[in-house]
Short mmCIF file of C-alpha atoms in Angstrom, two decimals:
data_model
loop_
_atom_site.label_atom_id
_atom_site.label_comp_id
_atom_site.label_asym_id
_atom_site.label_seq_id
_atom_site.Cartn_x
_atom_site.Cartn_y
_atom_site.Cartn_z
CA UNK A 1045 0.00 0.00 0.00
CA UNK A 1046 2.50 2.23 0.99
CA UNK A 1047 4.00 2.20 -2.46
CA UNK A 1048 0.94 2.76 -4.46
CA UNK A 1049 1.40 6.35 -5.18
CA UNK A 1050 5.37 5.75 -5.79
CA UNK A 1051 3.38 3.75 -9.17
CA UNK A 1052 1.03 6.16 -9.33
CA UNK A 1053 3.78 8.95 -9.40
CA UNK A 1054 5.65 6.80 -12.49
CA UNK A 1055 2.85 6.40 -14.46
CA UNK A 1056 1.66 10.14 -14.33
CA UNK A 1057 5.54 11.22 -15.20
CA UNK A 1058 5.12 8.84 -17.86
CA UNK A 1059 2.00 10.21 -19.51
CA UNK A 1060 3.14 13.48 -19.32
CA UNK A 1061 5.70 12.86 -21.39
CA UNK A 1062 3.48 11.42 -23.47
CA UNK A 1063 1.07 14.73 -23.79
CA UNK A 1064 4.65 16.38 -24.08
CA UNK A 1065 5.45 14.73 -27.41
CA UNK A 1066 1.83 14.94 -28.39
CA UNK A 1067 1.83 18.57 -28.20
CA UNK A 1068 5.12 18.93 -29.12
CA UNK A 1069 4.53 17.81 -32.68
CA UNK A 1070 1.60 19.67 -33.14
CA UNK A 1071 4.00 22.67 -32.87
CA UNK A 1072 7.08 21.57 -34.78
CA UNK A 1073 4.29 20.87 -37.54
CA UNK A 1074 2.85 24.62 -37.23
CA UNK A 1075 6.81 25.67 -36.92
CA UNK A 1076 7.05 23.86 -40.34
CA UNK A 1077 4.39 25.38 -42.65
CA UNK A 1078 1.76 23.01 -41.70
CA UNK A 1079 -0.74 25.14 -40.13
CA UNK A 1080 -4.32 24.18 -40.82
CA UNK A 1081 -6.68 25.93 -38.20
CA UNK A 1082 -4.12 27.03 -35.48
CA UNK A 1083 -3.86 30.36 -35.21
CA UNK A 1084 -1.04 32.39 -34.40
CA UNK A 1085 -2.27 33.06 -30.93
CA UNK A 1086 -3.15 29.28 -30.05
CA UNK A 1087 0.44 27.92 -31.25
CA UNK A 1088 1.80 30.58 -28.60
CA UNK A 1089 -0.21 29.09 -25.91
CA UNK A 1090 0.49 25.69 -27.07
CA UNK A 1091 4.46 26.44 -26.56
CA UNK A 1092 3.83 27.95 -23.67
CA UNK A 1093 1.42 25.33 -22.05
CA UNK A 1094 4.85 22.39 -23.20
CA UNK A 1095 7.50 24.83 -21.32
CA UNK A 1096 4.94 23.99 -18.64
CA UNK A 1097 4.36 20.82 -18.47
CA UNK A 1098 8.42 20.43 -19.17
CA UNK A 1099 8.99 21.93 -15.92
CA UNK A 1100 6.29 20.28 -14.40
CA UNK A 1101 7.77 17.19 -15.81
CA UNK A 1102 11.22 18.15 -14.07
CA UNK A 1103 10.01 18.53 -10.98
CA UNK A 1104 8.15 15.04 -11.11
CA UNK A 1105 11.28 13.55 -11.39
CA UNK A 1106 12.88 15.44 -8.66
CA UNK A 1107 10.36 14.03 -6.58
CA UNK A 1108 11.46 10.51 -7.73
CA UNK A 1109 14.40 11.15 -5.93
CA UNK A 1110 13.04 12.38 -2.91
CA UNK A 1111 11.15 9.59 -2.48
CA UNK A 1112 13.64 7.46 -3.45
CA UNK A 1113 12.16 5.76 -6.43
CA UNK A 1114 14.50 4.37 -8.99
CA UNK A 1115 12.63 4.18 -12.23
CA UNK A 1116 13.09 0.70 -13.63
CA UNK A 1117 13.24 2.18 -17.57
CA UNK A 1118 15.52 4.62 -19.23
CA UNK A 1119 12.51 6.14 -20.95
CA UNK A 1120 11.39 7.90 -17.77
CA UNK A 1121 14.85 10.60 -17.07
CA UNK A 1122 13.29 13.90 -18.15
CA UNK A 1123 14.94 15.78 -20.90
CA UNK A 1124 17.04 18.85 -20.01
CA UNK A 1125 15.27 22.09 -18.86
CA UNK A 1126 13.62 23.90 -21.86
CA UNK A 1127 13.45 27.21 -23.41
CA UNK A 1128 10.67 29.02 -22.59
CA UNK A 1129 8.58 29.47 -25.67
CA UNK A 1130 9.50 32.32 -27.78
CA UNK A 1131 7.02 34.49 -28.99
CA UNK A 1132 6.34 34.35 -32.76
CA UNK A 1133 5.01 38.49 -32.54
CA UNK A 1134 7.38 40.91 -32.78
CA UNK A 1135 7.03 44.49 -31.08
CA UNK A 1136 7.63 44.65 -26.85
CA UNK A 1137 7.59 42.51 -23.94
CA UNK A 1138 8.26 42.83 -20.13
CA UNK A 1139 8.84 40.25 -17.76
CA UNK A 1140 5.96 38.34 -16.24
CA UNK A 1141 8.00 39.20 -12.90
CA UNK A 1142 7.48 42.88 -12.87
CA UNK A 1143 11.60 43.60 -13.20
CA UNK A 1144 12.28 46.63 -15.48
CA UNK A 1145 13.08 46.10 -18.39
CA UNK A 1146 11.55 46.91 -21.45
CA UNK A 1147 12.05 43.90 -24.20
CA UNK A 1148 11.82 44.21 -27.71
CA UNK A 1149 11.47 41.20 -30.49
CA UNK A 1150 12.12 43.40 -33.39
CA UNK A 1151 11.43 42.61 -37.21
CA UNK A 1152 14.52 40.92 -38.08
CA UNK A 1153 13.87 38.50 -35.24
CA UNK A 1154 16.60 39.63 -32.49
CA UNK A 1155 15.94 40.42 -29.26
CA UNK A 1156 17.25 43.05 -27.29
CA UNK A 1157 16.01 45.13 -23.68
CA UNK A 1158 17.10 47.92 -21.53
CA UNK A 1159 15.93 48.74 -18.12
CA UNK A 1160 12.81 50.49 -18.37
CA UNK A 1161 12.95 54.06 -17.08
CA UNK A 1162 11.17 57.04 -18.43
CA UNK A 1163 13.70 58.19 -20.39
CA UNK A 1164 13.54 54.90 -22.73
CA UNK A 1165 10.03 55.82 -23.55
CA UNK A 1166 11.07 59.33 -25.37
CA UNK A 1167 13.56 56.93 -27.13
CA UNK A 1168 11.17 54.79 -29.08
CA UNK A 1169 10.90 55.61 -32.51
CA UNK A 1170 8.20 53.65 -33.41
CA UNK A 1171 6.50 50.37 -32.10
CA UNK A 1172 9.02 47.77 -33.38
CA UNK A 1173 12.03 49.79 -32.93
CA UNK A 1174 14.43 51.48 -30.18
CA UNK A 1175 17.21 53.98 -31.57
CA UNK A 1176 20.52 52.88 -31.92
CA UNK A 1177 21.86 54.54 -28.75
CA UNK A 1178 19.12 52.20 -26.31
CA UNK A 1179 19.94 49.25 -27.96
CA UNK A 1180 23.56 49.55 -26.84
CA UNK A 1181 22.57 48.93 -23.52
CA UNK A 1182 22.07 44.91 -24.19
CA UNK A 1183 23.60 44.45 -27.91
CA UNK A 1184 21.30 42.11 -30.36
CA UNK A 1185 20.78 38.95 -29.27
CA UNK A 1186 19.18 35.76 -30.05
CA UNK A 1187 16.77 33.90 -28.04
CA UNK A 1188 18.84 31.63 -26.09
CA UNK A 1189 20.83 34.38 -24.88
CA UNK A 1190 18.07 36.19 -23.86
CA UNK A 1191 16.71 33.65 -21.71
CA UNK A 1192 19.60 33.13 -20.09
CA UNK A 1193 19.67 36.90 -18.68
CA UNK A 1194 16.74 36.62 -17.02
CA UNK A 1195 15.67 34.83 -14.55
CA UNK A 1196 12.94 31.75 -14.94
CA UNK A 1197 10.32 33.63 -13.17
CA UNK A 1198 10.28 36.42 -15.90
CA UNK A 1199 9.03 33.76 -18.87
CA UNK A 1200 6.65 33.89 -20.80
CA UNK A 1201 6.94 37.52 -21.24
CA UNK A 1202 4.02 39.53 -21.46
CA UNK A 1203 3.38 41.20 -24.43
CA UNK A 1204 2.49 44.83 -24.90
CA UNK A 1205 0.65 46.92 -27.23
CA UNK A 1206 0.28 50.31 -28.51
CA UNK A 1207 -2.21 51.45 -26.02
CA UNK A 1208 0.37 49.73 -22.85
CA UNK A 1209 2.42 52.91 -23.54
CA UNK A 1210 1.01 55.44 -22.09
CA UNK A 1211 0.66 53.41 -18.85
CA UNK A 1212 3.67 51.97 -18.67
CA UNK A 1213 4.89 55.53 -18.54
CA UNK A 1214 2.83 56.60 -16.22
CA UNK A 1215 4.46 53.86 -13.93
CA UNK A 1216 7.56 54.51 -14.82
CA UNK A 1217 7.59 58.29 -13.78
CA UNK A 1218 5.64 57.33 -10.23
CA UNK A 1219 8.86 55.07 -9.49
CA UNK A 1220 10.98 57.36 -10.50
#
């Protein structure tokens, strides 16, 4: 009895690596051209929703060791930590944590941020662009590198739009 939910812990681990892979080639097909009814939108949340269940997944199988169970297959090790999902829209971000920084996925699909103070605002040129002079502050980067200067609590970033600015801002100057 007092092993049941060691089995029970196993078998979930196991079929969430199962809904893992499912989901998983649903989006390397939309990554690929084959779209069919998924909308931009819904493939976000579907890369976001396997980053989830890939941590989730992680700490499953930290529990395994906890409780000392020593899976019997070489199917059940989890893979290594993921990427967060990167966002397929371009324009700005900030971090789901609240730190400040302003984060911008621009058109040529680099990434770049600066700490978000007023003066940053006056800087933007338009809404997929910062001028030269801000984006010195982190340098182009790709998405890799960009996830690892933040921490794990700022993913998935929050995206912003048009109307954000005036509020953000707002903030910005209160905190000032």
């Amino acid at each position: 009895m007092e092993d049941d939910y060691k089995t029970r812990m196993v078998e979930e681990f196991r079929e969430l690596k199962d809904r893992i892979n499912k989901i998983n080639d649903i989006i390397e097909k939309y990554n690929n051209g084959e779209r069919e009814h998924i909308s931009v939108r819904e493939a976000s949340l579907m890369m976001v929703q396997s980053y989830i269940m890939q941590v989730y997944a992680l700490v499953l199988f930290d529990r395994f060791t906890v409780a000392g169970i020593n899976p019997e297959s070489d199917d059940v090790e989890p893979e290594e930590k993921p990427l967060p999902p990167e966002p397929q829209s371009h324009g700005f971000f900030i971090p789901r944590d609240g730190s400040p920084y302003l984060i911008l996925h621009d058109m040529d699909d680099t990434w770049s941020y600066v700490k978000n103070k007023p003066g940053v605002m006056s800087k933007i040129h338009n809404w997929t662009e910062l001028t030269y002079g801000v984006n010195l502050f982190s340098g182009y980067c790709n998405w890799s590198e960009l996830v690892q200067d933040f921490q794990d609590s700022a993913f998935p970033l929050i995206p912003l739009n048009f109307s954000s600015m005036p509020a953000i801002a707002k903030a910005l100057a209160d905190n000032d």
